[in-house]
mmCIF file of N, CA and C in Angstrom:
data_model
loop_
_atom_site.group_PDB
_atom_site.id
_atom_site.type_symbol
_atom_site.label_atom_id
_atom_site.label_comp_id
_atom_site.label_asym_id
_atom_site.label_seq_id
_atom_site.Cartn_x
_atom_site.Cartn_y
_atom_site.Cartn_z
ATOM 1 N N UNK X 1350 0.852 -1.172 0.000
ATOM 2 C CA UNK X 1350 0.000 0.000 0.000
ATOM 3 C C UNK X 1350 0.897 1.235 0.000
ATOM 4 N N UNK X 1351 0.524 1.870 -0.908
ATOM 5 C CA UNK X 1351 1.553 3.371 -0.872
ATOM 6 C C UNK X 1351 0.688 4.894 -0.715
ATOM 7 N N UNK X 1352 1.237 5.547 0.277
ATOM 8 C CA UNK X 1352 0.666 7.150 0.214
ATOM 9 C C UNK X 1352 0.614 8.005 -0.753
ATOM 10 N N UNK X 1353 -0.427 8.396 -0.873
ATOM 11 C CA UNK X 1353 -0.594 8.942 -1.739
ATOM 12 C C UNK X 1353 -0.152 10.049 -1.582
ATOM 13 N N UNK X 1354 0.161 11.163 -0.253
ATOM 14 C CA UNK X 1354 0.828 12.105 -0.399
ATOM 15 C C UNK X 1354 2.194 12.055 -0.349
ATOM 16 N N UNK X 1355 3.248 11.291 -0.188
ATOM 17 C CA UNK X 1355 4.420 11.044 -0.213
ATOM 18 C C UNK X 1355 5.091 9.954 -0.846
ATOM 19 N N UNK X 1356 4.370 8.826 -1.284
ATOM 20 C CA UNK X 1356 4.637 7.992 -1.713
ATOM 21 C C UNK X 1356 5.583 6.634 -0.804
ATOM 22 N N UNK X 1357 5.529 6.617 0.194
ATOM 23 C CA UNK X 1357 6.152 5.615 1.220
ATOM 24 C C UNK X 1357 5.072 4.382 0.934
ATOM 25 N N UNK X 1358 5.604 3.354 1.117
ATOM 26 C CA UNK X 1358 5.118 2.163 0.824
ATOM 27 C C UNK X 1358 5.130 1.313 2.236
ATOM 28 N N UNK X 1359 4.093 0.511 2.449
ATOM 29 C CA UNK X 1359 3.393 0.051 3.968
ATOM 30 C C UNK X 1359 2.834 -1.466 3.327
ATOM 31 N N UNK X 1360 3.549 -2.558 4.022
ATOM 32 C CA UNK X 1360 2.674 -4.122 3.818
ATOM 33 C C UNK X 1360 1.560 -4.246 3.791
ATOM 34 N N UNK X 1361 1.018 -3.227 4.915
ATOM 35 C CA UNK X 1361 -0.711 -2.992 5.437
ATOM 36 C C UNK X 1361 -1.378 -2.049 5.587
ATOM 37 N N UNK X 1362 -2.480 -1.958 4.931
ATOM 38 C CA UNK X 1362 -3.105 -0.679 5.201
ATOM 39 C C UNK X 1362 -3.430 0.028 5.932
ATOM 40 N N UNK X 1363 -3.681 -0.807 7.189
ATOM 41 C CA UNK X 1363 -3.680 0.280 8.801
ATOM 42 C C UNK X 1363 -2.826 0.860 8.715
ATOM 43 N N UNK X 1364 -0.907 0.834 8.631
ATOM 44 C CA UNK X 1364 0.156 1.190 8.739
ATOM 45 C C UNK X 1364 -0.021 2.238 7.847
ATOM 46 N N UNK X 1365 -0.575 1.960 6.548
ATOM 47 C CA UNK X 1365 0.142 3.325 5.814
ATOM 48 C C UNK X 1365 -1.189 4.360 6.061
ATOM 49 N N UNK X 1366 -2.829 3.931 6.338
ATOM 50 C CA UNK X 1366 -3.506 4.900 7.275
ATOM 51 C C UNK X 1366 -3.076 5.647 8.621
ATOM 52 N N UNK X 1367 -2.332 5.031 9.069
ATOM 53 C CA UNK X 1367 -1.399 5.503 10.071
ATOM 54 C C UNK X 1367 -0.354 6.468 9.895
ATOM 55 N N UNK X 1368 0.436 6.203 8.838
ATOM 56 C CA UNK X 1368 1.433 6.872 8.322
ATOM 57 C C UNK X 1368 0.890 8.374 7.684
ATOM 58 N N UNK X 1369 -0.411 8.262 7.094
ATOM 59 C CA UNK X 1369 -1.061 9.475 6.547
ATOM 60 C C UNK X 1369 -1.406 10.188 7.517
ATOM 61 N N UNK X 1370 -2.235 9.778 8.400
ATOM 62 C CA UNK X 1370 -3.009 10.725 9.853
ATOM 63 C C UNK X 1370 -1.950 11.628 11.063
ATOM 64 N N UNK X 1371 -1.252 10.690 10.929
ATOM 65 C CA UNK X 1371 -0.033 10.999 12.304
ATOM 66 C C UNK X 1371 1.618 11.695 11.612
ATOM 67 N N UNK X 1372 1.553 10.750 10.857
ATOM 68 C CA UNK X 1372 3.090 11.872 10.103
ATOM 69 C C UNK X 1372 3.504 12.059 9.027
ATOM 70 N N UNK X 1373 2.789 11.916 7.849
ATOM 71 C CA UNK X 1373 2.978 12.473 6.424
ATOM 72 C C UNK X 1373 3.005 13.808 6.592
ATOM 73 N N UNK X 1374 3.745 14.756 6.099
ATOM 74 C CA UNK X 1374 3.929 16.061 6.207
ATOM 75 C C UNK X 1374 4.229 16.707 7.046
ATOM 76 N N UNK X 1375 4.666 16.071 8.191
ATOM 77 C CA UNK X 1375 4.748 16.510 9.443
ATOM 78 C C UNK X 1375 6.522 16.810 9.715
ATOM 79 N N UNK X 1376 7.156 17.596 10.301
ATOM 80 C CA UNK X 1376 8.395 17.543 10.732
ATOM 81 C C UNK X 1376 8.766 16.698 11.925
ATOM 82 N N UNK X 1377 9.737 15.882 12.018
ATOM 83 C CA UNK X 1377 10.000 15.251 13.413
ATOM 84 C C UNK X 1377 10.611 16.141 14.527
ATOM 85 N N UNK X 1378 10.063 15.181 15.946
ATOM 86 C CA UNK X 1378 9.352 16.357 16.751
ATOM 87 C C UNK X 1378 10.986 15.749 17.900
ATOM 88 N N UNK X 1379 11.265 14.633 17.504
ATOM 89 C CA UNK X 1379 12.356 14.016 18.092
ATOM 90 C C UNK X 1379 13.289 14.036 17.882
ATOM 91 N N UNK X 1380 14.642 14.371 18.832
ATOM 92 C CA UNK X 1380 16.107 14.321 18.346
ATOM 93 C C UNK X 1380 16.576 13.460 19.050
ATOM 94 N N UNK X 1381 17.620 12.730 18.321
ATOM 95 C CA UNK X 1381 18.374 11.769 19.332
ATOM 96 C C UNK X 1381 19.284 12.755 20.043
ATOM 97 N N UNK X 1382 19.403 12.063 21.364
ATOM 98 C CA UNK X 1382 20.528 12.646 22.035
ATOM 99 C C UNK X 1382 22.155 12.428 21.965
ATOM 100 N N UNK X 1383 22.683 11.413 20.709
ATOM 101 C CA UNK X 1383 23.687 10.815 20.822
ATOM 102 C C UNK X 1383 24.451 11.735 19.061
ATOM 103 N N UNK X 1384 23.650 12.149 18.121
ATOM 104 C CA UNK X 1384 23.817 11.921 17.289
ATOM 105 C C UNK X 1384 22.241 13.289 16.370
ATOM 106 N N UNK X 1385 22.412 13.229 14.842
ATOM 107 C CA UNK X 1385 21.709 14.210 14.452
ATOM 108 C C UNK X 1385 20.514 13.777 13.880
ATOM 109 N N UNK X 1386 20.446 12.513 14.088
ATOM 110 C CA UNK X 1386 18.993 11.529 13.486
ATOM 111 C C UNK X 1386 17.551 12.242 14.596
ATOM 112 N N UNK X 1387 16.725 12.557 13.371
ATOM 113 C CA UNK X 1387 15.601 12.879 14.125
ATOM 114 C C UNK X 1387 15.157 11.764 13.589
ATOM 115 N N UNK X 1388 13.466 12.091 14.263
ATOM 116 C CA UNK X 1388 12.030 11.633 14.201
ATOM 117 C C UNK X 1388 10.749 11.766 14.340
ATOM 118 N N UNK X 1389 9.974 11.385 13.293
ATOM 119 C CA UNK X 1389 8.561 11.791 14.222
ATOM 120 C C UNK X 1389 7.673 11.013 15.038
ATOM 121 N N UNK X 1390 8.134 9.678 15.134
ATOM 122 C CA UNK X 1390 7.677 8.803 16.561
ATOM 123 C C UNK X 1390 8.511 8.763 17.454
ATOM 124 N N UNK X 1391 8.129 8.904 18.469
ATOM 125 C CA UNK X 1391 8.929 8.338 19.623
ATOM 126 C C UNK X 1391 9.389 6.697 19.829
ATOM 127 N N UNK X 1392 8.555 5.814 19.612
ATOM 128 C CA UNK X 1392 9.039 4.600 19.424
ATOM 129 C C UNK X 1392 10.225 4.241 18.423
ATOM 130 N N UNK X 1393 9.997 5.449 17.310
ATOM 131 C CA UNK X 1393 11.003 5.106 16.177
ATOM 132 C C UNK X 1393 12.637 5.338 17.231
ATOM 133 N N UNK X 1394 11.977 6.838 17.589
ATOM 134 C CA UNK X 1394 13.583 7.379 18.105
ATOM 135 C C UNK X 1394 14.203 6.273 19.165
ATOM 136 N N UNK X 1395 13.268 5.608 20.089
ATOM 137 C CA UNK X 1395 13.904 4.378 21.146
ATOM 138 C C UNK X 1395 14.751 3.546 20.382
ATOM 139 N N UNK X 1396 13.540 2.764 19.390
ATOM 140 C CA UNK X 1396 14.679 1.766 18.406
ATOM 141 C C UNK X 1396 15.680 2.297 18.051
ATOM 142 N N UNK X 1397 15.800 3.468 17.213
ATOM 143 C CA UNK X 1397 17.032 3.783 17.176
ATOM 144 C C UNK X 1397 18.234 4.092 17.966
ATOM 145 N N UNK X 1398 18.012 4.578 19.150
ATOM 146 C CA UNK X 1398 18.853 4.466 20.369
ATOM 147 C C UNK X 1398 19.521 3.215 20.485
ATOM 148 N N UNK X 1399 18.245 2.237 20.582
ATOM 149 C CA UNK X 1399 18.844 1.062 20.818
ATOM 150 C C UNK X 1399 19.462 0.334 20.069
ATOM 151 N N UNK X 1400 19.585 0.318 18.297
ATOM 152 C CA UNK X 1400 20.196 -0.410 17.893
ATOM 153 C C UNK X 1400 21.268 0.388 17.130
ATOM 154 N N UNK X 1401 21.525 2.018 17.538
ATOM 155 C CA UNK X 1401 22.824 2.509 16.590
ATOM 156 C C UNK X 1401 23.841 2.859 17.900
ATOM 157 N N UNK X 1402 23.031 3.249 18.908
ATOM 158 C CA UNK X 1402 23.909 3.650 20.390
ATOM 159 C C UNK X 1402 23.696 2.472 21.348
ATOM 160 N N UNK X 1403 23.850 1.511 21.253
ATOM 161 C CA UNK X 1403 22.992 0.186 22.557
ATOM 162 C C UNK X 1403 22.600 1.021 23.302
ATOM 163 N N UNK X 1404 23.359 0.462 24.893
ATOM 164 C CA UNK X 1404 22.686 0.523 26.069
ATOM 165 C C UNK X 1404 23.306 1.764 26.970
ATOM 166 N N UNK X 1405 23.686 3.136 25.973
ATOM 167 C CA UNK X 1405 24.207 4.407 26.286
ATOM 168 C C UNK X 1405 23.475 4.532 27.674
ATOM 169 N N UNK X 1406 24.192 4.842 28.866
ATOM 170 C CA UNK X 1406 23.471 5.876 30.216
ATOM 171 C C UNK X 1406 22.345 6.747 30.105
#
């Protein structure tokens, strides 16, 4: 399934209804603290903590 306003591609359609409502067009609202990678979920930014910085303090 792909957005129609951005064109990102989703296995499932909840996901990419999701992807339209909550952060298509949106700027990310998250910065990592280690590094210059933002985001606009918070869950995204954890995973990323966790798998580019492990188990940083």
């Amino acid at each position: 399934y792909q957005c129609p306003k951005c064109g990102n591609k989703y296995k499932y359609p909840g996901d990419m209804k999701k992807h339209v409502r909550f952060q298509c067009g949106q700027e990310p609202k998250f910065q990592c603290p280690y590094c210059r990678k933002r985001a606009k979920v918070s869950s995204n930014m954890y995973a990323h903590v966790r798998s580019m910085h492990g188990d940083l303090p």
